[in-house]
CSV table of C-alpha atoms in Angstrom, one decimal:
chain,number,residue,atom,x,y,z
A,1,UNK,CA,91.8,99.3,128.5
A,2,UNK,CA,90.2,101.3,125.9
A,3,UNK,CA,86.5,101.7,125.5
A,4,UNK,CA,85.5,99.7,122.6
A,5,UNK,CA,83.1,102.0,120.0
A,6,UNK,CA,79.8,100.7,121.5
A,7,UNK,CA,80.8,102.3,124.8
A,8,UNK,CA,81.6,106.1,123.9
A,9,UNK,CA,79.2,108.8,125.1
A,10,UNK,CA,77.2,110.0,122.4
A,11,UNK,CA,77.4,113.8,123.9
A,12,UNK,CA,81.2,114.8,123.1
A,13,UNK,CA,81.6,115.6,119.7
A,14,UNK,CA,83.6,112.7,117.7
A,15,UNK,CA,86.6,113.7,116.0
A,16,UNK,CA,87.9,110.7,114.5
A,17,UNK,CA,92.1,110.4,113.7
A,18,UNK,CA,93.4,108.2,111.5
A,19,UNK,CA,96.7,107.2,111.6
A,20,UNK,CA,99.1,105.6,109.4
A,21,UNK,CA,102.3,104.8,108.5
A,22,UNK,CA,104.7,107.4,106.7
A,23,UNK,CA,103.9,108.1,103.2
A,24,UNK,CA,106.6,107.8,100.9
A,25,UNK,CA,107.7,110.8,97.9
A,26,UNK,CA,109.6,110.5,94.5
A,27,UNK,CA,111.7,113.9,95.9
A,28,UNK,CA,111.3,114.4,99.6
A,29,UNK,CA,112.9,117.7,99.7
A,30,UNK,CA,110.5,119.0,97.5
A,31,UNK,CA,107.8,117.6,99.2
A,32,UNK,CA,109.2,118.9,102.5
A,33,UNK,CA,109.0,122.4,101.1
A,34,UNK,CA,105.6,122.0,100.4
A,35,UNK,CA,104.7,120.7,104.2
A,36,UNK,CA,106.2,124.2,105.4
A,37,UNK,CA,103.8,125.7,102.9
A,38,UNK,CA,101.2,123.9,104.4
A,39,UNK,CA,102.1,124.6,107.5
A,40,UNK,CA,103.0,127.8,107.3
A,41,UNK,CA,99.5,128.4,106.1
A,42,UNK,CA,97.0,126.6,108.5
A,43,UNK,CA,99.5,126.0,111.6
A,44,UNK,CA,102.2,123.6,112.5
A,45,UNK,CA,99.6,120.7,113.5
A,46,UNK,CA,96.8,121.8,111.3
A,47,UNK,CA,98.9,121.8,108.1
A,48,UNK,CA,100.4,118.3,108.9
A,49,UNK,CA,97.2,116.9,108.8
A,50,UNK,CA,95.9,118.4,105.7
A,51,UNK,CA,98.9,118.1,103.7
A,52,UNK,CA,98.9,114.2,104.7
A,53,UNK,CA,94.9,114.0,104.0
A,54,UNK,CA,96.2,116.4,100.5
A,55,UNK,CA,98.5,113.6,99.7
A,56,UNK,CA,97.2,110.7,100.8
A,57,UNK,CA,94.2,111.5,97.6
A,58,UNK,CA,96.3,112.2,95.4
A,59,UNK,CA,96.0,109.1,93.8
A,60,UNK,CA,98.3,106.3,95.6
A,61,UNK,CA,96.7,102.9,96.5
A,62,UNK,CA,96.2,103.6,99.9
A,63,UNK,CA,94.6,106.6,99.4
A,64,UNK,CA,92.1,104.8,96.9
A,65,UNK,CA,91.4,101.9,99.0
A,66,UNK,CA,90.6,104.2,101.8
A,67,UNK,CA,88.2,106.5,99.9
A,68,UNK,CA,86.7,102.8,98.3
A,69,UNK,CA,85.9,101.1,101.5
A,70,UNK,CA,84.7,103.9,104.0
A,71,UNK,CA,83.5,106.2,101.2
A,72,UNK,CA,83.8,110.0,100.2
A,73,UNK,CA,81.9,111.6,103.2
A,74,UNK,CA,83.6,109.8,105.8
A,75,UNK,CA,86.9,110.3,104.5
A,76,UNK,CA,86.1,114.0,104.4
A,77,UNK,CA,85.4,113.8,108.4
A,78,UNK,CA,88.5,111.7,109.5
A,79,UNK,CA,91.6,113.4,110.6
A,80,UNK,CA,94.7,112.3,109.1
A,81,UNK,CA,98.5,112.0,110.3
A,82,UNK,CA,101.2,109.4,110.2
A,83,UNK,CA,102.7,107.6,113.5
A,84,UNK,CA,106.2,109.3,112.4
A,85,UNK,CA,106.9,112.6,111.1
A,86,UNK,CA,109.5,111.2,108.7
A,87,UNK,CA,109.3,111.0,104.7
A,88,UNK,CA,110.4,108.1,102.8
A,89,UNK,CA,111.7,108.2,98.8
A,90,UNK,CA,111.0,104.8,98.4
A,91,UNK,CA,107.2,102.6,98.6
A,92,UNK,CA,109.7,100.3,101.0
A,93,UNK,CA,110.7,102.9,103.5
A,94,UNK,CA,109.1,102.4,107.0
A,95,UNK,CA,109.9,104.8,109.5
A,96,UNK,CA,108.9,103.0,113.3
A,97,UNK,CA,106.4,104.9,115.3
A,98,UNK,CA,107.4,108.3,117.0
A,99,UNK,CA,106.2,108.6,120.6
A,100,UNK,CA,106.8,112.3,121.0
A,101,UNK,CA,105.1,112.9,117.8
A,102,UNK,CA,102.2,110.8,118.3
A,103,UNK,CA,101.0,112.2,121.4
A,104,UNK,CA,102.0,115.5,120.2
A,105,UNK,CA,99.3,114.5,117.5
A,106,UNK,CA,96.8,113.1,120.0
A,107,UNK,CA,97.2,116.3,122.4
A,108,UNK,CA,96.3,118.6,119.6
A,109,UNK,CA,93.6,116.6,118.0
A,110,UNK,CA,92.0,115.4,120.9
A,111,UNK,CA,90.2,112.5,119.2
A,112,UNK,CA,87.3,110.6,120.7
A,113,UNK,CA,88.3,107.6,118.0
A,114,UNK,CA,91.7,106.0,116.6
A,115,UNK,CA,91.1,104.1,113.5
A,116,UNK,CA,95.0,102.5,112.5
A,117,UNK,CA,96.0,101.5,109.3
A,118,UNK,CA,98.3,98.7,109.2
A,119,UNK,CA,100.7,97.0,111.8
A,120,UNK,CA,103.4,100.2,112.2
A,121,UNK,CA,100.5,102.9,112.8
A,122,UNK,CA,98.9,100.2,115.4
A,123,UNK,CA,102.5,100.1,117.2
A,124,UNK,CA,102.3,103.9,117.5
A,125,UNK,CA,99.5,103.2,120.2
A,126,UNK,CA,102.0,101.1,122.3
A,127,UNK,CA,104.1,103.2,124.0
A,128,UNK,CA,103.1,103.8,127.6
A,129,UNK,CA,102.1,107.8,126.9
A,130,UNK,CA,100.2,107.2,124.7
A,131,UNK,CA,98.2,104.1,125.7
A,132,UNK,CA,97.7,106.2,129.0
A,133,UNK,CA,96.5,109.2,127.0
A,134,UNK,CA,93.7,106.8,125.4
A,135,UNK,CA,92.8,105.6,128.9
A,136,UNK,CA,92.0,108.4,130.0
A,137,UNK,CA,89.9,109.8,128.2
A,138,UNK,CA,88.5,106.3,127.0
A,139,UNK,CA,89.1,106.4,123.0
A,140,UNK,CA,87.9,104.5,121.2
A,141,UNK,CA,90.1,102.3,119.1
A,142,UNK,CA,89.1,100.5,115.2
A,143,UNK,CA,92.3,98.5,113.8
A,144,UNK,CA,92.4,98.4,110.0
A,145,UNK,CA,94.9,96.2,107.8
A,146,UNK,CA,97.1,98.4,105.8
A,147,UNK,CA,95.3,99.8,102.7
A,148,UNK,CA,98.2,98.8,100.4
A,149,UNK,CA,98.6,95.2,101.9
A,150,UNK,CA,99.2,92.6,99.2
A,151,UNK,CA,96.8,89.7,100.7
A,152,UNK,CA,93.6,89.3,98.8
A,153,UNK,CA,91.5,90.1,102.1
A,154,UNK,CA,92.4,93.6,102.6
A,155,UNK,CA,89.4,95.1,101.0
A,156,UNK,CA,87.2,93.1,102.7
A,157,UNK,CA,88.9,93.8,106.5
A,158,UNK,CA,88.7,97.9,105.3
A,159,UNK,CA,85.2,97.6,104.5
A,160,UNK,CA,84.6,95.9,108.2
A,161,UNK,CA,86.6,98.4,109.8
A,162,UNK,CA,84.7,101.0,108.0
A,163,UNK,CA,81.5,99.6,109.6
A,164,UNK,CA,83.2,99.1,112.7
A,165,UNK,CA,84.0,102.7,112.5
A,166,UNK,CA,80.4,104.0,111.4
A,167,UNK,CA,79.0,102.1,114.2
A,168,UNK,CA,81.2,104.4,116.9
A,169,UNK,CA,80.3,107.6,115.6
């Protein structure tokens, strides 16, 4: 069972991941071009994750809510990726959770806290790697609704989560 925040040691640094759901683009091939750029540039893993954070502020709702509720300088700390390495051309494409690419993700990251967004990113944490991978070094976990979820609560449950989240590190 994971440690809840309350419980991490205070001595290792905290690097904080948050995952996500796969983001969606107008033209994916272009926008796959521009991941090897990234990539290219600051490393396979390295580039992911700031071509996702790169995106993600763009200017799409979930981006927004994110930056709204846990504010500028958290955001700037947090470590983004998506449970999936696929790209969607649609806001309706959802690509399920990828085990070898999450704990690819965790492995390289080596985060001390996993804040999800939404219900597909919080599925990426149930396969049996990974939840042993969490164990053992005794992540912390914060759930989050997903930022772009249509039910008039949502800002409210990312503002707790950003507390929630504050409180670990």
């Amino acid at each position: 069972m994971p440690v809840p925040p309350s419980k991490i040691e205070k001595k290792q640094p905290i690097r904080t991941l948050a995952l996500l759901q796969n983001q969606w683009f107008k033209d994916v091939e272009r926008t796959k071009k521009l991941l090897t750029t990234y990539q290219d540039k600051k490393g396979t893993e390295n580039g992911r994750a700031v071509f996702v954070r790169d995106m993600l502020f763009l200017g799409c709702l979930t981006g927004k809510r994110i930056k709204d509720a846990f504010g500028e300088e958290l955001c700037e700390e947090l470590i983004y990726e998506e449970v999936s390495p696929e790209m969607g051309d649609t806001p309706s494409s959802v690509f399920l959770p990828d085990e070898g690419h999450v704990f690819r993700t965790l492995e390289f990251h080596q985060p001390t806290i996993v804040i999800t967004f939404g219900a597909i990113a919080r599925k990426g944490l149930w396969f049996p790697s990974v939840r042993e991978w969490i164990e053992k070094r005794n992540v912390a976990l914060v759930s989050a609704p997903h930022p772009a979820a249509r039910h008039r609560t949502v800002v409210g449950e990312l503002r707790e989560a950003a507390q929630r989240l504050r409180e670990a590190i």
